[in-house]
Coordinates of C-alpha atoms and ligand atoms in Angstrom, one line a residue:
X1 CA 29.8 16.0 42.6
X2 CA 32.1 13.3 42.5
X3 CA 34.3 14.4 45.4
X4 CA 30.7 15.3 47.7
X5 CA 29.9 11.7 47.2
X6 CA 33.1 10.2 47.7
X7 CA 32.9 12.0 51.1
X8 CA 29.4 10.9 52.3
X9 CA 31.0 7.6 51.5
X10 CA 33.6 7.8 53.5
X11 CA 31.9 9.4 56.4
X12 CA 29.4 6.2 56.2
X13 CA 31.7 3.7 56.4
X14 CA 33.4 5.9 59.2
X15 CA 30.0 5.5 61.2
X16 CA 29.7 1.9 60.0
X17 CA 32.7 0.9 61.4
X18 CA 31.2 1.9 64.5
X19 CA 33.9 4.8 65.5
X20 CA 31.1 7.6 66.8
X21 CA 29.4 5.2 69.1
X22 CA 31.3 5.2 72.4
X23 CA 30.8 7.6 74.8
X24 CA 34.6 8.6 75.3
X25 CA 35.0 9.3 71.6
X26 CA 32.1 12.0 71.6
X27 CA 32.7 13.6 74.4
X28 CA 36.4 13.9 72.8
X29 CA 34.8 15.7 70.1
X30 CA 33.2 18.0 72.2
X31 CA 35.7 19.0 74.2
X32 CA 37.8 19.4 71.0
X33 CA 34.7 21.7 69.3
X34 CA 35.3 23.7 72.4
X35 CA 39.2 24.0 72.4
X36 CA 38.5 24.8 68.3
X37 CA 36.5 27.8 69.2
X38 CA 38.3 29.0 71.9
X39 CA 41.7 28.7 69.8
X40 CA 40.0 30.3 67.1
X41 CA 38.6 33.8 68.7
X42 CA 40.1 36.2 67.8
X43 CA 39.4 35.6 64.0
X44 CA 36.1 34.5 64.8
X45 CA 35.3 38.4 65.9
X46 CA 37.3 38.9 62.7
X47 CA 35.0 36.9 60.2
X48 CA 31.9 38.1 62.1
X49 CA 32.7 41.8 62.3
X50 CA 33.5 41.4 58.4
X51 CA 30.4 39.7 57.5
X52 CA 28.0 41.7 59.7
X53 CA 29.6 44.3 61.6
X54 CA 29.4 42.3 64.9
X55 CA 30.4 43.4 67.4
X56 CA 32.7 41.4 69.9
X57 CA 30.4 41.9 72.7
X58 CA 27.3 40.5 70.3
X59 CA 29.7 37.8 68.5
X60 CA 29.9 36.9 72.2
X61 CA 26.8 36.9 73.5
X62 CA 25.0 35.9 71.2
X63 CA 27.0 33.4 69.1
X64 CA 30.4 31.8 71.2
X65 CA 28.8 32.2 74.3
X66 CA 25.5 29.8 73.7
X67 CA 28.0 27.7 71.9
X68 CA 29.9 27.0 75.0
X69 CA 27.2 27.2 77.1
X70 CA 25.7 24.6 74.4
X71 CA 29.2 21.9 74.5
X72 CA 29.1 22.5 78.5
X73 CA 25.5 21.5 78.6
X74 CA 26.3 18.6 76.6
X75 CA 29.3 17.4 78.2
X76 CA 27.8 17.4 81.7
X77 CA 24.8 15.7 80.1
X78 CA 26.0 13.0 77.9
X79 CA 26.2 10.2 80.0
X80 CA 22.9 10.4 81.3
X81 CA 21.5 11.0 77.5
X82 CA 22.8 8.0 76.4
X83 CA 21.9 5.7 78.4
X84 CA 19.0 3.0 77.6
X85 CA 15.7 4.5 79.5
X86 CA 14.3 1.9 81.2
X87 CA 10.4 2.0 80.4
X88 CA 7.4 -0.3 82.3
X89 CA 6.4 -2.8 80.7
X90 CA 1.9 -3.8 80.5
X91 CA 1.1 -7.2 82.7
X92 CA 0.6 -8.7 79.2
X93 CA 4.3 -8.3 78.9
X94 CA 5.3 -9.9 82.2
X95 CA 8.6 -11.3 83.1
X96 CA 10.2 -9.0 80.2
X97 CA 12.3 -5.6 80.0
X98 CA 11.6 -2.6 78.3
X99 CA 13.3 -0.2 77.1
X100 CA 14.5 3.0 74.5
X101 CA 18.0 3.0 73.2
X102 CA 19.1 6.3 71.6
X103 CA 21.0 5.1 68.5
X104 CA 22.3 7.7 65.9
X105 CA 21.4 7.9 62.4
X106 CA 24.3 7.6 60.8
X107 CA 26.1 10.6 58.1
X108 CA 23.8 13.7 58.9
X109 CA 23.9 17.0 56.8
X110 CA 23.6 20.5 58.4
X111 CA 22.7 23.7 56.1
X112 CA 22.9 27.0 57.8
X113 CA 21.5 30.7 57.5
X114 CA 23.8 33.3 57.0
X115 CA 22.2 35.5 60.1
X116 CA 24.1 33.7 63.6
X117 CA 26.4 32.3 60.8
X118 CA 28.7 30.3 63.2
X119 CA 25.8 29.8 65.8
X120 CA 23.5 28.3 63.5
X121 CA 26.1 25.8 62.0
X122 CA 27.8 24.9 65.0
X123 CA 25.1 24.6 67.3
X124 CA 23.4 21.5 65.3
X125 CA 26.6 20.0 65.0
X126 CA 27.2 19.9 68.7
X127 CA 23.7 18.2 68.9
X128 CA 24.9 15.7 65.6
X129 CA 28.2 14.8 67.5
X130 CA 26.9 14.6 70.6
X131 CA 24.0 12.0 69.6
X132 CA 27.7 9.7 67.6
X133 CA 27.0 11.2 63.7
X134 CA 29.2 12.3 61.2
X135 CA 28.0 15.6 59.9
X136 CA 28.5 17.7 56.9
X137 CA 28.2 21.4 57.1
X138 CA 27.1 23.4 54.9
X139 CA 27.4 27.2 55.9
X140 CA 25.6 30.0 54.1
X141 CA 27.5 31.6 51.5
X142 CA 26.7 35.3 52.2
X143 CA 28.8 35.2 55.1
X144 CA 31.7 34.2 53.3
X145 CA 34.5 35.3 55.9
X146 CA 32.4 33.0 58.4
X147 CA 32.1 30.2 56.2
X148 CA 35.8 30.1 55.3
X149 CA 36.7 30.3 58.3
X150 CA 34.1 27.2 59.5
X151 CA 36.0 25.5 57.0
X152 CA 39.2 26.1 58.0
X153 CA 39.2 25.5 61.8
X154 CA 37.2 22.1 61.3
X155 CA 39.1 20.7 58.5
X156 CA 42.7 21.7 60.9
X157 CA 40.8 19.7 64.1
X158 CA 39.0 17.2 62.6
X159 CA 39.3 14.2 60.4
X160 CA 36.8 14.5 57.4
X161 CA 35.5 11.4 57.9
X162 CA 33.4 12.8 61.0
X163 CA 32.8 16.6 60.6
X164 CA 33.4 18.3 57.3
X165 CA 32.9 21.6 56.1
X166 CA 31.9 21.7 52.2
X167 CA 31.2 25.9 51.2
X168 CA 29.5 26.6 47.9
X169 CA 26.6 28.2 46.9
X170 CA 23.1 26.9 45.4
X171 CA 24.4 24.3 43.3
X172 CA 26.4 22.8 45.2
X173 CA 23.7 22.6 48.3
X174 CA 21.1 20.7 45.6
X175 CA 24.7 18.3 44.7
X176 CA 24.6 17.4 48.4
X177 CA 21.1 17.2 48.4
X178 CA 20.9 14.5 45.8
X179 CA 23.3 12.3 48.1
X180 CA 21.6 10.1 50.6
X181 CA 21.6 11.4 53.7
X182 CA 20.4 9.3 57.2
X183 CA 19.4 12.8 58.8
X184 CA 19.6 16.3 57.3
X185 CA 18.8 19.6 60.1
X186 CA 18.2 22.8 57.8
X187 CA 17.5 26.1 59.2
X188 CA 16.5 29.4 56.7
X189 CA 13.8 30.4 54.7
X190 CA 10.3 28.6 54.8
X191 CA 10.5 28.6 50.8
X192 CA 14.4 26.8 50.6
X193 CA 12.8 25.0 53.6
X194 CA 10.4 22.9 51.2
X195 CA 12.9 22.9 48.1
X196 CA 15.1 20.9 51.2
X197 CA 12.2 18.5 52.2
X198 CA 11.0 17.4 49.0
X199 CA 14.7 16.5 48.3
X200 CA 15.0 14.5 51.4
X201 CA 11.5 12.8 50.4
X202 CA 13.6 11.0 47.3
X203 CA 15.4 9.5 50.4
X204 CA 13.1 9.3 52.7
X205 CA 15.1 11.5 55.3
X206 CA 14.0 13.0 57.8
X207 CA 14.2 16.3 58.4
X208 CA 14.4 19.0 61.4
X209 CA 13.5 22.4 59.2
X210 CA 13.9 25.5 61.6
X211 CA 12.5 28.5 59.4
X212 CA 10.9 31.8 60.3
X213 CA 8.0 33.9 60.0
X214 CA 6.5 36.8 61.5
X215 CA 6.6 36.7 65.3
X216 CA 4.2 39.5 67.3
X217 CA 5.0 41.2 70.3
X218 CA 1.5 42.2 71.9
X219 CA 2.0 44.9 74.6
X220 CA -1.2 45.0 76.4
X221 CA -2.5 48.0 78.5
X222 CA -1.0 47.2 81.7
X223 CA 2.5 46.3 80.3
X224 CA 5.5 47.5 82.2
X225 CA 6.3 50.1 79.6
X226 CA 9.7 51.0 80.0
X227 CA 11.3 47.4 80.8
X228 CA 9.0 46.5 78.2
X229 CA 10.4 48.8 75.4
X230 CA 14.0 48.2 76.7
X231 CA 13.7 44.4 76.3
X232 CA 11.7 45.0 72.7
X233 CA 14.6 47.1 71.5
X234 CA 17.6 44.8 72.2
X235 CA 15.5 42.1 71.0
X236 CA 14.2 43.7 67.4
X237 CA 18.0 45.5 67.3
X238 CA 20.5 43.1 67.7
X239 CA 21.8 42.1 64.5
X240 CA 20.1 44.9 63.1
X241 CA 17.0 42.8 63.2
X242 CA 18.2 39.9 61.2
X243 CA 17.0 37.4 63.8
X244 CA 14.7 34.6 63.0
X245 CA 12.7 35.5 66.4
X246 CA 12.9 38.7 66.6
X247 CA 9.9 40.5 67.2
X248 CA 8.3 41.5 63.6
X249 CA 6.1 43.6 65.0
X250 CA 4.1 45.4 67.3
X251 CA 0.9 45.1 68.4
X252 CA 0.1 47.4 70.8
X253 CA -3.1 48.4 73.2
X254 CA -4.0 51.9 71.7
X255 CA -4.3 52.8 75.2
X256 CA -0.7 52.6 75.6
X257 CA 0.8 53.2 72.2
X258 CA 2.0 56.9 72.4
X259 CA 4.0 56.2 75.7
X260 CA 5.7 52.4 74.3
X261 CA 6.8 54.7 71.5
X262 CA 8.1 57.3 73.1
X263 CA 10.6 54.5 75.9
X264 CA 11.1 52.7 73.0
X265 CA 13.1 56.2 70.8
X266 CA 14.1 56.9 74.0
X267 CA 15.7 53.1 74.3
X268 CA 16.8 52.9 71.1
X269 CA 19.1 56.3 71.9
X270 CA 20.1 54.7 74.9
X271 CA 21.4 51.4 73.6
X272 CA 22.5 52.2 70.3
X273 CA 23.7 56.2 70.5
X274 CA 21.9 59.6 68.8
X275 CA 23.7 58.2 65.1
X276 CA 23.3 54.5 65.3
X277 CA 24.7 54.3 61.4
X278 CA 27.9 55.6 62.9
X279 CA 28.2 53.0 65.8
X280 CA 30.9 50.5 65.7
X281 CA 28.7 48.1 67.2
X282 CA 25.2 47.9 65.5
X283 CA 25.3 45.1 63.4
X284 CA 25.4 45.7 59.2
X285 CA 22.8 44.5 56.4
X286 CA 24.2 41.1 55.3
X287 CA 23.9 42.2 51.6
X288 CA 22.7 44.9 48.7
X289 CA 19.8 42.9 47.7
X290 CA 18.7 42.9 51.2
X291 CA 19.7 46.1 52.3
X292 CA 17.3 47.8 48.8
X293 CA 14.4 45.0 50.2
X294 CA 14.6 46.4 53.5
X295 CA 14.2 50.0 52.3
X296 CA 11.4 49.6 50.2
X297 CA 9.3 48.5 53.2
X298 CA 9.7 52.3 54.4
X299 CA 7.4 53.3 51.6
X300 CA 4.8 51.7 54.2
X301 CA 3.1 53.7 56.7
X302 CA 4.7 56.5 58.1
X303 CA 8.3 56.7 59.6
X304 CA 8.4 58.1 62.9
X305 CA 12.2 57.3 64.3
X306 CA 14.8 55.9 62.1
X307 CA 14.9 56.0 58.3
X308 CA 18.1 56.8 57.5
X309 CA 20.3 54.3 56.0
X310 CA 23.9 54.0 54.4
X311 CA 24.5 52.3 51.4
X312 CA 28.4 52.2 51.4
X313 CA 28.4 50.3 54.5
X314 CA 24.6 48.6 54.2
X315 CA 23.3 50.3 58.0
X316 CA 20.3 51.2 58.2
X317 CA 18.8 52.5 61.1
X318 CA 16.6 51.2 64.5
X319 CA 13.3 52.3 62.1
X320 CA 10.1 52.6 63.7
X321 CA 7.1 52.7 61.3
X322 CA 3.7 54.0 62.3
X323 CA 0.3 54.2 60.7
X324 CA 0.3 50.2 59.4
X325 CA -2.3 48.0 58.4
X326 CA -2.2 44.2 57.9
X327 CA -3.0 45.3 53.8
X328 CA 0.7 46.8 53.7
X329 CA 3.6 45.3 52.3
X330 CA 5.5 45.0 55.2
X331 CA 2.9 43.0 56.9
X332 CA 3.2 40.5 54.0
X333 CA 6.6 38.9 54.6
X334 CA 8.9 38.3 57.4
X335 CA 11.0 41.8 57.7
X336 CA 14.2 40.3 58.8
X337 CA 15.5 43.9 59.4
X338 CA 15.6 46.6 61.8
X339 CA 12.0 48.2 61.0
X340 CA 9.6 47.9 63.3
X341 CA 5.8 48.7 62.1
X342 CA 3.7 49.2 65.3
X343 CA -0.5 47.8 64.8
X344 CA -3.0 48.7 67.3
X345 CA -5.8 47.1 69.0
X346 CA -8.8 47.7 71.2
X347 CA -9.7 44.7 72.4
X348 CA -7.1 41.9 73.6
X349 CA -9.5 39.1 72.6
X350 CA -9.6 40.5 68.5
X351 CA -5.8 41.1 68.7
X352 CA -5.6 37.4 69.4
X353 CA -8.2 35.9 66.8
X354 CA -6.4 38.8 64.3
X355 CA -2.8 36.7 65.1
X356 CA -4.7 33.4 65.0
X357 CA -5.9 33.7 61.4
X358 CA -2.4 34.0 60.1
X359 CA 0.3 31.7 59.8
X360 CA 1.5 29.9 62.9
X361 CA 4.6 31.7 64.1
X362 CA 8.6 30.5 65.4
X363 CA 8.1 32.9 68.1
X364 CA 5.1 35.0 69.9
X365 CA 5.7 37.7 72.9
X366 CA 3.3 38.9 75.1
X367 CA 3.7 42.1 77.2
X368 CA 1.3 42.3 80.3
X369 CA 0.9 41.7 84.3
X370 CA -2.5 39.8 84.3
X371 CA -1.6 36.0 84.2
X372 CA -5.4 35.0 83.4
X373 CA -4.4 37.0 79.8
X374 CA -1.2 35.3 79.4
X375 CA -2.8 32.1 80.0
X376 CA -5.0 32.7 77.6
X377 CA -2.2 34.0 75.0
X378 CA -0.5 30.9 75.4
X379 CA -3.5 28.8 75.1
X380 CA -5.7 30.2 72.5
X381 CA -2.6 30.9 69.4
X382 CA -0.2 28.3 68.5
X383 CA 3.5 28.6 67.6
X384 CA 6.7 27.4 67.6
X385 CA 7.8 28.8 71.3
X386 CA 7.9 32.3 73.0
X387 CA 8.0 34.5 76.4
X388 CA 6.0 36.6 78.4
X389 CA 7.6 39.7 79.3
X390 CA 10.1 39.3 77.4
X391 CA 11.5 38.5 73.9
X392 CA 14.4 36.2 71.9
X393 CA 15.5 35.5 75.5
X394 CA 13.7 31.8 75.9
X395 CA 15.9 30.7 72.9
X396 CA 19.1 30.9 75.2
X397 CA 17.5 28.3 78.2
X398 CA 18.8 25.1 77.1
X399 CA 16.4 23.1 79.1
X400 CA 13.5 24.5 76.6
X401 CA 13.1 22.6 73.1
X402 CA 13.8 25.3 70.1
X403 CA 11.9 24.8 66.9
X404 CA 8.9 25.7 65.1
X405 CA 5.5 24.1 64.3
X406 CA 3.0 24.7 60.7
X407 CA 5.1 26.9 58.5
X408 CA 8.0 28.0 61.1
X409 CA 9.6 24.8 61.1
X410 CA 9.4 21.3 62.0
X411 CA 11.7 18.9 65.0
X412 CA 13.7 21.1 67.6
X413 CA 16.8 21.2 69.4
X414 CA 19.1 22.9 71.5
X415 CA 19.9 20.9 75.6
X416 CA 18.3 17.0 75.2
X417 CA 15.8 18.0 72.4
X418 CA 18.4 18.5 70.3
X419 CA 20.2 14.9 71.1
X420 CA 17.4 13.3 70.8
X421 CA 16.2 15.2 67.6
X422 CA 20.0 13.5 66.1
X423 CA 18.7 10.4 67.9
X424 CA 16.4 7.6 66.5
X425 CA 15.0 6.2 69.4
X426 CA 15.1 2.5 69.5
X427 CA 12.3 0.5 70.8
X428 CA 13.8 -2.6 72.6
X429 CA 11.6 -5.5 74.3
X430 CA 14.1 -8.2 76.1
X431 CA 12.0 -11.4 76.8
X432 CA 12.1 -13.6 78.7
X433 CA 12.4 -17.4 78.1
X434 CA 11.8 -18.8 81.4
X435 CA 7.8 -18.2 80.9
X436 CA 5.8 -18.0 77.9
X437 CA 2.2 -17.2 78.6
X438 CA -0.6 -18.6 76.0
X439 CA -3.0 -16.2 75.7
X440 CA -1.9 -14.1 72.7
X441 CA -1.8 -17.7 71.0
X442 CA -4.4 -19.0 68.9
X443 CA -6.5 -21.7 70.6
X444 CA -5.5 -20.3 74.2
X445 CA -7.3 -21.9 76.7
X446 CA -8.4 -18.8 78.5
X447 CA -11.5 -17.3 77.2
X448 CA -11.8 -13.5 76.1
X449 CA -12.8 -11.8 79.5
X450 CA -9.8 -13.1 81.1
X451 CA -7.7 -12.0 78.0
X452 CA -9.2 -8.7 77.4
X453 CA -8.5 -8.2 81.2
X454 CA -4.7 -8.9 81.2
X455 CA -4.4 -6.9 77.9
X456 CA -6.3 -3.8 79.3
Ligands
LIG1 P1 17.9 30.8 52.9 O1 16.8 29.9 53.0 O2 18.0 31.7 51.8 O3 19.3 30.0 53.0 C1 19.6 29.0 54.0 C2 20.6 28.0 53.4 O4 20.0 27.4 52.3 C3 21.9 28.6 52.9 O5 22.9 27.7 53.3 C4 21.7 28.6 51.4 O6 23.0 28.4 50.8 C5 20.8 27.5 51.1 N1 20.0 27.7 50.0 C6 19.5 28.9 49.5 N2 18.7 28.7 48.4 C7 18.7 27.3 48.1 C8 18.2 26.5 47.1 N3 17.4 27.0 46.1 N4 18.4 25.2 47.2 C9 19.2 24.6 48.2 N5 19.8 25.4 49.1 C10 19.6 26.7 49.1 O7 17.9 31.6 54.3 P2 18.8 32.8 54.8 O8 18.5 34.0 53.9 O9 20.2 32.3 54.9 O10 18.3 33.0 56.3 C11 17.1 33.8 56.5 C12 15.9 33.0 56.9 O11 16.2 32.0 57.8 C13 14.8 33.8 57.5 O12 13.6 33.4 57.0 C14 14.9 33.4 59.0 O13 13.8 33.5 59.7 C15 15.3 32.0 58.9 N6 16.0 31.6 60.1 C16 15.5 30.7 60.9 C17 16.1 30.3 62.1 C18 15.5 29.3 63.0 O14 16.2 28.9 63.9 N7 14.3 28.9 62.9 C19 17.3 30.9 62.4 C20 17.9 31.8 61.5 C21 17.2 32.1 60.4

């Protein structure tokens, strides 16, 4: 405990000194983020591929490759993010300046998942430096190769007084959540989620929670049904499911369910072989206790591709579960595994009020070619963000906000939205001296019409 607080001391007089401020400086640290993980490669496909089975074509796409897509973004943005925004200012306000100044909050803590496990620590932190914090990271300790490694490689590139690494497991998260923090960014489970807030709320920190939930995919009746099932499968698949958008499940016109089923086995043969527990490349079950939670859910409706699992090396495989109702189990809780349960519906209007009623999701997909019904989708249900057509993909478009809303999370990031998320954003009026009009003054001359007029 000691030596956590002695750290978010140091980092804190590091940012009160005024070091993260200039725009040279961060960009520095960007660019050396980037040299880090670049450097650092090949045991980054080691770590992954021990903690997950990744392969190096997923550790790329879908963790090193946002990241530098992520430090690029940044870099070529900076500049323009940080400058002061000039706003207008009323005619009540004449002869001053307005404007927003984005000012950074000072020693910020980041607590990341074990599923992306260098993604989703790295990825806030690019946001953190970019907007001139200091951060603590606090990895997830199921993927221990990851988080040692995370350790490692920031503590050899960069002075612990910025961007620190501390790797423990439940007690030592609530040590650092007793320490007062100007900004903490945690992404997992909704229930750690408010274990995290109401320790923040002793502070008073803010907080950016980025949780999950159970995201639909609705395939309507006049769906593309084979790009449809091939976009479904890589998105439910890829690391084996463990994906905080992924799609949970289907929800399927009845009119079209026996032919999405059949592209979909035929998809999931394609991408991932006849014996996907046997392929070097599909992604493992992080752990035994999730691995026997994931099985049980097969005791739900009736399996009708998939099923199999291995316990020695925690695979299980692309499962797809039929015959589901919203009373089964695995329609209770976020699956966060490679089962898919598939629900049907006749109507598209009580498919939507049916999704409405229940929590508000991180992510909602909606199959279909008539836009009036995907206006309508969009419209009608809320959550956090999604696609049409497609699935998981909108996450990697850095010009869209990431985040959730109701019990999927609170704040985004990722592009701008996530420098400005690190960001308090400074109100600043600049006044000037060479005028001074009466009115707001009591015992102004002007009577109330003309004042109501010039304060419309
Ligand atoms: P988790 O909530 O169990 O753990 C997340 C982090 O919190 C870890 O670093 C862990 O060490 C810490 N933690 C766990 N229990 C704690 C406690 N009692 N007190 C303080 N800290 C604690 O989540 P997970 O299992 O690592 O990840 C899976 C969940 O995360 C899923 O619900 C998934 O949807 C969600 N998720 C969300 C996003 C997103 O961007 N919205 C991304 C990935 C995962």
């Amino acid at each position: 405990m000691e030596r956590i607080h002695t750290l978010v001391e140091n980092q804190r007089t590091f940012f009160m000194n005024g070091n993260t401020i200039d725009y040279e400086y961060r960009k520095e640290n960007l660019k050396k983020l980037k040299k880090m993980l670049k450097d650092y490669e090949s045991e980054i496909y080691y770590a992954l591929k021990q903690d997950l089975n990744k392969s190096k074509h997923e550790t790329f796409t879908t963790e090193l490759g946002f990241l530098y897509s992520e430090i690029d973004f940044a870099l070529r943005n900076l500049r323009s993010w940080m400058a002061p925004a000039k706003v207008p200012s009323p005619l009540s306000h004449k002869g001053s300046k307005s404007y927003i100044i984005q000012e950074p909050y000072g020693v910020v803590l980041v607590i990341s998942p074990w599923n992306y496990p260098l993604q989703l620590a790295i990825a806030p932190a690019i946001a953190a430096l970019s907007a001139g914090n200091c951060v603590i990271l606090k990895p997830s300790e199921h993927a221990k190769a990851t988080s040692q490694l995370l350790a490692s490689m920031i503590q050899a590139t960069f002075d612990s007084s910025l961007f620190h690494v501390v790797e423990g497991e439940v007690d030592i998260t609530e040590a650092l959540l007793k320490e007062k923090f100007d900004y903490i960014f945690f992404t997992g489970s909704s229930n750690v989620g408010k274990i995290i807030m109401r320790a923040a709320s002793e502070h008073l920190t803010p907080v950016t929670l980025e949780l999950g939930g159970k995201s639909p995919a609705i395939v309507d009746e006049d769906a593309n049904i084979n790009l449809t099932a091939k976009r479904l499968v890589w998105a439910k698949f890829t690391n084996a499911g463990q994906t905080c958008v992924a799609p949970d499940y289907l929800y399927v016109h009845e009119r079209v369910k026996f032919k999405l089923m059949k592209a979909i086995v035929k998809q999931i043969k394609s991408l991932y072989g006849k014996n996907p527990l046997y392929n070097e490349d599909y992604t493992r079950i992080i752990n035994e206790k999730h691995f026997n939670r994931l099985l049980h859910y097969l005791d739900s409706g009736k399996v009708i591709h998939g099923g199999n699992s291995e316990e020695s090396t925690l695979m299980i495989e692309p499962t797809i579960l039929d015959k589901i109702t919203w009373q089964d189990e695995i329609m209770q809780e976020e699956i966060f595994g490679p089962i898919l349960p598939i629900l049907t519906f006749k109507n598209i209007e009580d498919a939507l009020y049916e999704i409405k009623r229940r929590d508000k999701a991180l992510a909602l997909y909606y199959f279909g070619e008539n836009e009036k019904i995907q206006q309508q989708v969009i419209e009608f249900i809320q959550f956090g963000g999604g696609a049409i057509n497609d699935a998981v993909y909108h996450l990697a478009n850095p010009y869209l906000p990431f985040g959730g809303v109701g019990s999927s999370g609170m704040g985004q990031y990722h592009g701008k939205f996530g420098f400005e998320t690190f960001s308090h954003q400074k109100s600043i009026l600049k006044q000037t001296t060479k005028i001074d009009f009466p009115f707001r003054y009591p015992g102004s001359k002007l009577n109330t019409s003309v004042v109501k007029k010039i304060m419309k």
